Short mmCIF file of C-alpha atoms and ligand atoms in Angstrom, two decimals:
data_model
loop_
_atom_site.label_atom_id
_atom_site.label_comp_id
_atom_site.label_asym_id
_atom_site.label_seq_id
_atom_site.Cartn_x
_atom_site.Cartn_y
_atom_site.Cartn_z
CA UNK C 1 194.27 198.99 69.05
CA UNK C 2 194.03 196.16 70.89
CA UNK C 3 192.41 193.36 70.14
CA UNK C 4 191.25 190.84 73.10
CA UNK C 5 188.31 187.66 73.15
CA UNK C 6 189.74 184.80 75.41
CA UNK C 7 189.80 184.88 79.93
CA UNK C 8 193.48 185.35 80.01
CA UNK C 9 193.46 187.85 77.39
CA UNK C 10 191.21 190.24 79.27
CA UNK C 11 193.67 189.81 82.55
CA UNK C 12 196.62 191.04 80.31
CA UNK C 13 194.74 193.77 79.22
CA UNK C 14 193.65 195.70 82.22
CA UNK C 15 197.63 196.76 83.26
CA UNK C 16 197.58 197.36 79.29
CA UNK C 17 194.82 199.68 79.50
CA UNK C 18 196.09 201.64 82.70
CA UNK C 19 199.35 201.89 81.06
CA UNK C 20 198.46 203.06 77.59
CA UNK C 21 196.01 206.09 79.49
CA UNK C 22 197.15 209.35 78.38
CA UNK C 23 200.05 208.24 76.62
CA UNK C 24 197.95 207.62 73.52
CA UNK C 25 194.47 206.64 72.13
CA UNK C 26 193.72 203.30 73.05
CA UNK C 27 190.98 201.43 71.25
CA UNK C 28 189.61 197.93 72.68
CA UNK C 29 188.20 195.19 70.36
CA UNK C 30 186.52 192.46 71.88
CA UNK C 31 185.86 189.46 69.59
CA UNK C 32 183.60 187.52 71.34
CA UNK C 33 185.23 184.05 71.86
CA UNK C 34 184.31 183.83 75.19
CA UNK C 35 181.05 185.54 76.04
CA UNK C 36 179.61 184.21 79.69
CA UNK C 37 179.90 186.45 82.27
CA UNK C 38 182.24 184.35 84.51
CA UNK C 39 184.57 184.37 81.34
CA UNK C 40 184.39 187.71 80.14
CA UNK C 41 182.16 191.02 82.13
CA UNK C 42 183.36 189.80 85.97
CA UNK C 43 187.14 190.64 84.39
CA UNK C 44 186.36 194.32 82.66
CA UNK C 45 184.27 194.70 86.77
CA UNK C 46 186.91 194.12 88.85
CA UNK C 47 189.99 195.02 86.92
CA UNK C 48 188.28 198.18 86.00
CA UNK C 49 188.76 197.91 82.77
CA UNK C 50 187.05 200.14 79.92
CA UNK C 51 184.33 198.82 77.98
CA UNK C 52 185.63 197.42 74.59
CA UNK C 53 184.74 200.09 71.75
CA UNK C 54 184.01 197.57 69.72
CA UNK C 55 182.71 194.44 70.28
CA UNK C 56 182.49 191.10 67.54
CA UNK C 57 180.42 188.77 69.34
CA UNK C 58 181.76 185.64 67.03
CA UNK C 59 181.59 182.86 70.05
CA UNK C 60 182.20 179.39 69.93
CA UNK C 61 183.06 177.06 67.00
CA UNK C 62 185.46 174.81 65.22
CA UNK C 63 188.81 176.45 65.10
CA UNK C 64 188.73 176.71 61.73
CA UNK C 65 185.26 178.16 61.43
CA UNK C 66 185.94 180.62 64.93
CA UNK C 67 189.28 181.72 63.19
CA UNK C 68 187.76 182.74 60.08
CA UNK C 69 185.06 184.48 60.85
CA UNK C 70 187.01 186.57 63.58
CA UNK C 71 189.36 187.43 60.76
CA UNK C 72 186.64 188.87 58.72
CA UNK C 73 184.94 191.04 61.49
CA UNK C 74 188.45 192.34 62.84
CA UNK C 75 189.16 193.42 58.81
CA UNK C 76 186.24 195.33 58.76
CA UNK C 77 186.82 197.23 62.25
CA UNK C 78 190.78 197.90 61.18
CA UNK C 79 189.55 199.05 57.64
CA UNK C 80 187.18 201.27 59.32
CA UNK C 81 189.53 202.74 62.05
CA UNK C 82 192.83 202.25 60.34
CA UNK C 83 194.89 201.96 64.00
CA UNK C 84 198.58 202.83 63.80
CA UNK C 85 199.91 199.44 65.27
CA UNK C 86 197.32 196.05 66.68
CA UNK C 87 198.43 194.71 69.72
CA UNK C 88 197.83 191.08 70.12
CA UNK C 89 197.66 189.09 72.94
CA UNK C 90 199.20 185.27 74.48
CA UNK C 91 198.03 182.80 71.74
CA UNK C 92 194.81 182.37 71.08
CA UNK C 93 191.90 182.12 67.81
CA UNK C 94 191.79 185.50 68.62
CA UNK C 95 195.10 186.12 68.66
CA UNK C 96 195.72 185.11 65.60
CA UNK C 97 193.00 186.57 63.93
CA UNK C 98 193.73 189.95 64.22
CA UNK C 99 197.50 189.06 63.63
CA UNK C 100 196.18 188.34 60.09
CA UNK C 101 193.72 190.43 59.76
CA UNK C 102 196.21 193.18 60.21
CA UNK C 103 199.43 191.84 58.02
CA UNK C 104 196.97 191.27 55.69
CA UNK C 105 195.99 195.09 55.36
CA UNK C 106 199.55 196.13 56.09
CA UNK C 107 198.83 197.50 59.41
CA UNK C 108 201.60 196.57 61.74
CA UNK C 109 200.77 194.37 64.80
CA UNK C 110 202.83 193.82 68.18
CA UNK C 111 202.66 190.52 69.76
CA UNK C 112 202.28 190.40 73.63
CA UNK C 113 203.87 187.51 75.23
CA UNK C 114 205.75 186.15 72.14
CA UNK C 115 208.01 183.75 72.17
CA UNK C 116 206.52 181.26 74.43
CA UNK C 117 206.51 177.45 73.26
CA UNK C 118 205.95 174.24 74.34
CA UNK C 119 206.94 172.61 71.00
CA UNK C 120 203.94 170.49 71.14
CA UNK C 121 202.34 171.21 67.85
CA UNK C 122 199.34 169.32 68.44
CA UNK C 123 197.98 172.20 71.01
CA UNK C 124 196.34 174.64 68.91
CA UNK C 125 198.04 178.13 70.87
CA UNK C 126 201.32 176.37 69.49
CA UNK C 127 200.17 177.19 66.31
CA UNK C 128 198.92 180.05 66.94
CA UNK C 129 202.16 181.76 68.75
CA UNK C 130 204.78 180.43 66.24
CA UNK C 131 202.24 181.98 63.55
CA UNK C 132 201.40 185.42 64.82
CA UNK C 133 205.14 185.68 66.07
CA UNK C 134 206.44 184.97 62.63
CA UNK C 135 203.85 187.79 61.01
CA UNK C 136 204.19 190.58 63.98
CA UNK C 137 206.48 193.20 63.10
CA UNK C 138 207.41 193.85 67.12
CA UNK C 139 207.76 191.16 69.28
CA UNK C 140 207.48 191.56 73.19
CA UNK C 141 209.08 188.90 75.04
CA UNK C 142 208.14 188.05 78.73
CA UNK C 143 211.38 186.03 79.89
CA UNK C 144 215.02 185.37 78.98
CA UNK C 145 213.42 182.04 77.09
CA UNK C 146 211.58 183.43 75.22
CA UNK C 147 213.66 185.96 73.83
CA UNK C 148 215.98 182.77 73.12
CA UNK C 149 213.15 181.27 71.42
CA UNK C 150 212.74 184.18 69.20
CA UNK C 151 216.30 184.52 68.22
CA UNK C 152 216.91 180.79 67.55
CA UNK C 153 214.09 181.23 65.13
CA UNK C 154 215.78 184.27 63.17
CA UNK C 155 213.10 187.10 65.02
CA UNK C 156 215.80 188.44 67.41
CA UNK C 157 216.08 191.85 65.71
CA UNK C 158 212.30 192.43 65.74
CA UNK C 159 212.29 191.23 69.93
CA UNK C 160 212.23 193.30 73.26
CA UNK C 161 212.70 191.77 76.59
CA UNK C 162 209.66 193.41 78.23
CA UNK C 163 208.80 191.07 81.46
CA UNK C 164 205.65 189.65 82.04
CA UNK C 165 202.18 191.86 82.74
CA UNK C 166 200.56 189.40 84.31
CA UNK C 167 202.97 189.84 87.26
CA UNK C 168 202.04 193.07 87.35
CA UNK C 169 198.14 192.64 87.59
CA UNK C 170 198.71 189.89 89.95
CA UNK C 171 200.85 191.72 92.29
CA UNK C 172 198.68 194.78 92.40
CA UNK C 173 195.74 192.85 93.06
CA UNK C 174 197.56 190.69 95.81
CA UNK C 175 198.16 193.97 97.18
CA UNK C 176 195.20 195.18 96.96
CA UNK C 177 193.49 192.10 98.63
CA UNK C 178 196.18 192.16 101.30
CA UNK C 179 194.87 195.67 102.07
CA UNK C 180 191.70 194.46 103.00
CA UNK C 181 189.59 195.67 99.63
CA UNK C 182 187.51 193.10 98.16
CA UNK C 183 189.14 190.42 100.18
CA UNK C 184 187.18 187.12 99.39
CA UNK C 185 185.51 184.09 101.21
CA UNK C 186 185.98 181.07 99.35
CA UNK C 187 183.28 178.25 98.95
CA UNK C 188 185.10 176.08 100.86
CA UNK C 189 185.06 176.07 104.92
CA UNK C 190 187.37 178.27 106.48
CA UNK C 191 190.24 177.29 108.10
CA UNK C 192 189.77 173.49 106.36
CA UNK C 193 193.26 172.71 103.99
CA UNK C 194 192.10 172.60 99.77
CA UNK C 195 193.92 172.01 96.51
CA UNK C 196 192.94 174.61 93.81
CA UNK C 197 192.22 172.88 90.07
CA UNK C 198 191.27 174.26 86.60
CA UNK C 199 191.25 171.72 83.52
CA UNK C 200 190.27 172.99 80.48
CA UNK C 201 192.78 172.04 77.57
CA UNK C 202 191.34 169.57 75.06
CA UNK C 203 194.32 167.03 75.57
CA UNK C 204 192.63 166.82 79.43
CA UNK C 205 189.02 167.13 78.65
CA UNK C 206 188.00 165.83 75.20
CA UNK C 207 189.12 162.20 75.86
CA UNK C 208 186.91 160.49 78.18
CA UNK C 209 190.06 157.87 79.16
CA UNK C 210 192.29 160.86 79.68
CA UNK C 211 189.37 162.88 81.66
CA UNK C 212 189.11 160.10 83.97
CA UNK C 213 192.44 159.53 84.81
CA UNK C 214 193.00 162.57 85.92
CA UNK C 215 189.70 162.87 88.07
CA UNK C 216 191.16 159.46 89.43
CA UNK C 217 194.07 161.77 90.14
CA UNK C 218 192.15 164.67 92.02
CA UNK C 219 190.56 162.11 94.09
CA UNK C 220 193.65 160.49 95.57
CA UNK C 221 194.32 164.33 96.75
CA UNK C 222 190.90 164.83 98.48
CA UNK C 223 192.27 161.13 99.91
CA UNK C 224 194.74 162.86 101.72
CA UNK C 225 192.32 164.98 103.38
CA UNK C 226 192.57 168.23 101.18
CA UNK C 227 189.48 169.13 99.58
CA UNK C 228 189.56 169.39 95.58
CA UNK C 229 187.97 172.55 94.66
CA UNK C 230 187.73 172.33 91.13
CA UNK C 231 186.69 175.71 89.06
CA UNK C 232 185.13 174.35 85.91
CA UNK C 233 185.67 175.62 82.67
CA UNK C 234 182.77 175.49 80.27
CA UNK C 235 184.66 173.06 78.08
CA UNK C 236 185.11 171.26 81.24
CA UNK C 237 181.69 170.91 81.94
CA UNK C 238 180.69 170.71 78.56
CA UNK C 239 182.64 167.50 77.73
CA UNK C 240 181.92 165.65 81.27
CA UNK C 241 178.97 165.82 80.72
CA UNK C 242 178.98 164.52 77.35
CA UNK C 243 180.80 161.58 77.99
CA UNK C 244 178.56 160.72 81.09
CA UNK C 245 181.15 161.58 83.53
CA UNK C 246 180.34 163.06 87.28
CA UNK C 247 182.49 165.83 87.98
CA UNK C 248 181.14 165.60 92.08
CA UNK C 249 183.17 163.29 93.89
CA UNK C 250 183.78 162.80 97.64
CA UNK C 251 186.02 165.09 98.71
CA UNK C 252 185.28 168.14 96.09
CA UNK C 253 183.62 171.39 95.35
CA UNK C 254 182.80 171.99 92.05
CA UNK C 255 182.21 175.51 91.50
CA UNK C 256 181.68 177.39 88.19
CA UNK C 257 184.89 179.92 86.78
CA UNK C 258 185.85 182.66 89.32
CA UNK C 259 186.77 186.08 88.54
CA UNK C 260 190.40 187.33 89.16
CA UNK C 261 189.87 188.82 92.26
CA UNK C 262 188.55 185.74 93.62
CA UNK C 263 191.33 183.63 91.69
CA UNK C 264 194.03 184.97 93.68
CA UNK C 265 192.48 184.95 96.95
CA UNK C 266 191.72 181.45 96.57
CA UNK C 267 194.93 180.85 95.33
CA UNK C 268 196.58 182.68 98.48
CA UNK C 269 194.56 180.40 100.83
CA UNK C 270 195.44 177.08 98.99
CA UNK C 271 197.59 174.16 100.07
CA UNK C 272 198.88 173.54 96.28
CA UNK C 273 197.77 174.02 92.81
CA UNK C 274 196.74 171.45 90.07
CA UNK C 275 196.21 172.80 86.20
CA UNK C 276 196.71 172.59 82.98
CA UNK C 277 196.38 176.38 82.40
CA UNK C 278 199.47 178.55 81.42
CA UNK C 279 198.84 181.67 83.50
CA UNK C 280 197.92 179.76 87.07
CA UNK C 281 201.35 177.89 86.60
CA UNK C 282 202.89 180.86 87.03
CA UNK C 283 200.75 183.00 89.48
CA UNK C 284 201.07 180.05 91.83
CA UNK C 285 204.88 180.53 91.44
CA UNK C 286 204.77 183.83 92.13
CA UNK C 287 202.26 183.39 94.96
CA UNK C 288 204.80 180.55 95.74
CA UNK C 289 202.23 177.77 96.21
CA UNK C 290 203.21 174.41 95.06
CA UNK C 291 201.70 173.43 91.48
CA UNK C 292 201.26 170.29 89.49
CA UNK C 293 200.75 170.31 85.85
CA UNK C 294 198.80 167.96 83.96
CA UNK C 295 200.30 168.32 80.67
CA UNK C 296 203.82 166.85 79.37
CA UNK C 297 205.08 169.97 78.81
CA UNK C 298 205.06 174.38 79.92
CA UNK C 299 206.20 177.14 78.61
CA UNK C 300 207.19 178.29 81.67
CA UNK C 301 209.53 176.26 82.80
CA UNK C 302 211.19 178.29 84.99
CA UNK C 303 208.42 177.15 87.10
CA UNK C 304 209.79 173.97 87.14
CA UNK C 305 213.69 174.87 87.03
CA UNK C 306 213.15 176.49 90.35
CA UNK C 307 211.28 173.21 92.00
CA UNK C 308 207.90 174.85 92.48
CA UNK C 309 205.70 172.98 89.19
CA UNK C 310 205.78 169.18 88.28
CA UNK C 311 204.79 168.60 84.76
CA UNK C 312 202.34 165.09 85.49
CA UNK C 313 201.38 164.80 81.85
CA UNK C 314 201.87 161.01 81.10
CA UNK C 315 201.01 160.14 84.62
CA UNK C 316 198.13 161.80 85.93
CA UNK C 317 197.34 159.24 88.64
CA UNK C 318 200.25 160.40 90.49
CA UNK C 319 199.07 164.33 91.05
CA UNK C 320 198.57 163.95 94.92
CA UNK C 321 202.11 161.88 95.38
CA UNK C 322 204.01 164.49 93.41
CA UNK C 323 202.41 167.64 94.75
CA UNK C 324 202.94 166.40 98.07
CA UNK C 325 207.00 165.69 97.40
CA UNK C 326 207.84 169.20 95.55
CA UNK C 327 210.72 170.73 96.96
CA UNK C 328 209.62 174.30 96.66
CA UNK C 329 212.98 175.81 98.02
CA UNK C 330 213.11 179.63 98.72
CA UNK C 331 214.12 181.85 96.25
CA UNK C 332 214.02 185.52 95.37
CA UNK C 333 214.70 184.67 91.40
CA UNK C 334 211.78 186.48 89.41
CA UNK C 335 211.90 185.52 86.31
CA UNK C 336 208.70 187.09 85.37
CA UNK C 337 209.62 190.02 86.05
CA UNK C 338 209.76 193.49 88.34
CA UNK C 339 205.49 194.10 87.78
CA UNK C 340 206.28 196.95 85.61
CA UNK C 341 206.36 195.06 82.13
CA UNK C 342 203.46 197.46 81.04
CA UNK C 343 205.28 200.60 80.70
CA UNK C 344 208.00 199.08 79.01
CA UNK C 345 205.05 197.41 76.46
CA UNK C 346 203.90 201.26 75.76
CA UNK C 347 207.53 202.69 75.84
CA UNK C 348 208.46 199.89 73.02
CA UNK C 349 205.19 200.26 71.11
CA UNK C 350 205.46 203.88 70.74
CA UNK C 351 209.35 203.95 70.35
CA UNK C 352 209.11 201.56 66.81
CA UNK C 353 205.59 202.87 65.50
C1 LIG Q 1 190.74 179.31 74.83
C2 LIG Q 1 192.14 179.39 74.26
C3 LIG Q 1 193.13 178.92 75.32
C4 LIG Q 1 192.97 179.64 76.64
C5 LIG Q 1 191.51 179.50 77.07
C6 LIG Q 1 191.23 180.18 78.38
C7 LIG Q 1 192.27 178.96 71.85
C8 LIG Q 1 192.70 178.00 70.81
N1 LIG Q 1 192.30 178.51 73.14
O1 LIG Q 1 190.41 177.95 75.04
O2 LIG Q 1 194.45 179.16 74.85
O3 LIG Q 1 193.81 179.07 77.61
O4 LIG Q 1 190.69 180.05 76.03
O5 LIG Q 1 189.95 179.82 78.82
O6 LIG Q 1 191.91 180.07 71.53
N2 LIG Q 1 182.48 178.25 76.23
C9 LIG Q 1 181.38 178.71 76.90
N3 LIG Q 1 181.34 180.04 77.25
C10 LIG Q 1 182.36 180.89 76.97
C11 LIG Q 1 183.46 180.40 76.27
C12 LIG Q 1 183.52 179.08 75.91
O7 LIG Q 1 180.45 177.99 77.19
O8 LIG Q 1 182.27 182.08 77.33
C13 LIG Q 1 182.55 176.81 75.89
C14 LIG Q 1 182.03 176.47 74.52
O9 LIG Q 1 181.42 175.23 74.60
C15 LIG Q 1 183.28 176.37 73.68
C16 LIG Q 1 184.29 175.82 74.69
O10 LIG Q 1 183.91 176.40 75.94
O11 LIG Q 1 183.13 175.53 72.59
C17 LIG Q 1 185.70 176.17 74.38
O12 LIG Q 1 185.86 177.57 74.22
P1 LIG Q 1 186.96 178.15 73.20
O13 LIG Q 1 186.94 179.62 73.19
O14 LIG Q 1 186.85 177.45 71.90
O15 LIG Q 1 188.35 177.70 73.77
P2 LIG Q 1 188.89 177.48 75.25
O16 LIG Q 1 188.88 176.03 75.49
O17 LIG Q 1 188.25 178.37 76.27
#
């Protein structure tokens, strides 16, 4: 069973899905913490993935209350189809939900992507990864770090190197947009240069100081001539507007989430990258397009090692000088992997349960 309910979860789980078909029953739970279309349906579309068989509908709250009340409704669904293992995903609410949810009822539970830190414990998937990794009986490791990770922290014997999935969905789908198939427009005129940017993280959004900076930030790349096309996050949104803060500025396009297939193409057309979010780090790496991060630290750092991601976390008004002077040297290292980390996911999962 797995159990899904954030963006990047869904992502992870459509190589999942494909990879788990005939090699066993595979039962989707969907919990509901993100439920708008743009965040959640326009993923199971494209990627093709099967409807969830089950689906919670808890939404948004305080992490607390969000938390809890997905643990209750995943209890129910495990008590009532008593899976052999729970496969969790990355590091969410959700994530750590059904970790517990499952321990708690003795079921055994795999954690995808474990091992990942940024040792900042005031970001809530902190928590939530060092939590679920220290309750999850098999631990799948993306990279070489994180397998470190897990062994400085005792885990080793319960860890598999396994490579990253979403290498694999992202190279199939750059494939697949290379070939012509649901090859994308993006909103902003063709053939003009543009900076891609997602904020969503709370250390970014839910300060109005902090929000501003880095807005301040954005607009000294649209400066340079590059058009800011920012895809807002609900949270995004949510907080600007609560603190009175205008998202349009000269210079941008501010256009609502995209879907994955539109994610990549826009990322394959784009002059550089600027994020907080784990997962476009990396897929501009491996799309090699130059990234800056506004946060003080990754957990893929590899990223950075390599001189393609700038971590701009104390000094946000800086984005446009530092994407601008990245080095971005060639390289053939791939440390996320060979886009086969799926298979080895189900051969692991079935080998220990
Ligand atoms: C969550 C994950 C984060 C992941 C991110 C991807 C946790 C702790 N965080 O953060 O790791 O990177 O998902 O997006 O689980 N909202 C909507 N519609 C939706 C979903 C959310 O409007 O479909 C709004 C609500 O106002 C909500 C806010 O966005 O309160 C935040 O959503 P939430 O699920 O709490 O966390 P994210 O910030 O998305």
């Amino acid at each position: 069973m797995s159990v899904v309910g954030a963006r990047p979860q869904f992502v992870k789980l459509a190589p999942m899905a494909r990879a788990f078909a005939g090699r066993c029953d595979h039962v989707v739970v969907h919990t509901g913490q993100h439920y708008d279309s743009s965040m959640s349906d326009v993923f199971f579309d494209e990627l093709e993935i099967p409807r969830p068989d089950e689906q919670l509908d808890i939404g948004s709250a305080p992490h607390g209350a969000q938390t809890g009340r997905m643990l209750e409704a995943v209890e129910g669904v495990l008590d009532r189809r008593r899976p052999d293992v729970v496969l969790v995903y990355g590091d969410t609410n959700s994530t750590l939900a059904a970790t517990v949810a499952a321990v708690k009822l003795g079921i055994p539970v795999a954690h995808l992507e474990a091992g990942l830190r940024s040792f900042d414990r005031a970001m809530p998937e902190e928590h939530n990864r060092v939590m679920t990794d220290h309750a999850a009986d098999l631990l799948l490791a993306p990279t070489e770090i994180a397998l470190r990770h897990l062994r400085d922290e005792g885990l080793g014997r319960r860890s598999v190197l396994v490579g990253d999935v979403m290498t694999d969905v992202l190279l199939a789908v750059r494939d697949r947009l290379a070939a012509g198939r649901g090859a994308r427009l993006g909103p902003v005129e063709p053939g003009s240069p543009y900076v891609l940017a997602t904020l969503h993280r709370p250390s970014n959004t839910d300060d109005p100081r902090r929000l501003g900076e880095v807005l301040d930030g954005l607009t000294a790349v649209a400066e340079q001539g590059r058009t800011v096309l920012l895809l807002a996050h609900p949270r995004l949104r949510a907080r600007a507007s609560s603190w009175g803060i205008d998202l349009e500025r000269p210079g941008f396009v501010v256009v609502p989430p995209v879907g994955y297939l539109d994610l990549v193409g826009l990322l394959g057309g784009a002059d550089g990258v600027v994020t907080d979010s784990g997962g476009l780090q990396k897929e501009a790496f491996l799309l090699r397009r130059p990234c800056v991060t506004v946060r003080a630290d990754t957990e893929w750092v590899e990223t950075v090692e390599l001189g393609w991601n700038e971590l701009v976390g104390d000094r946000p008004l800086d984005i446009a000088s530092r994407l601008s002077a990245l080095p971005c040297p060639e390289t053939s290292a791939a440390p996320y992997g060979d886009g086969h980390a799926a298979d080895r996911v189900v051969d692991a999962v079935l080998a220990r349960f």
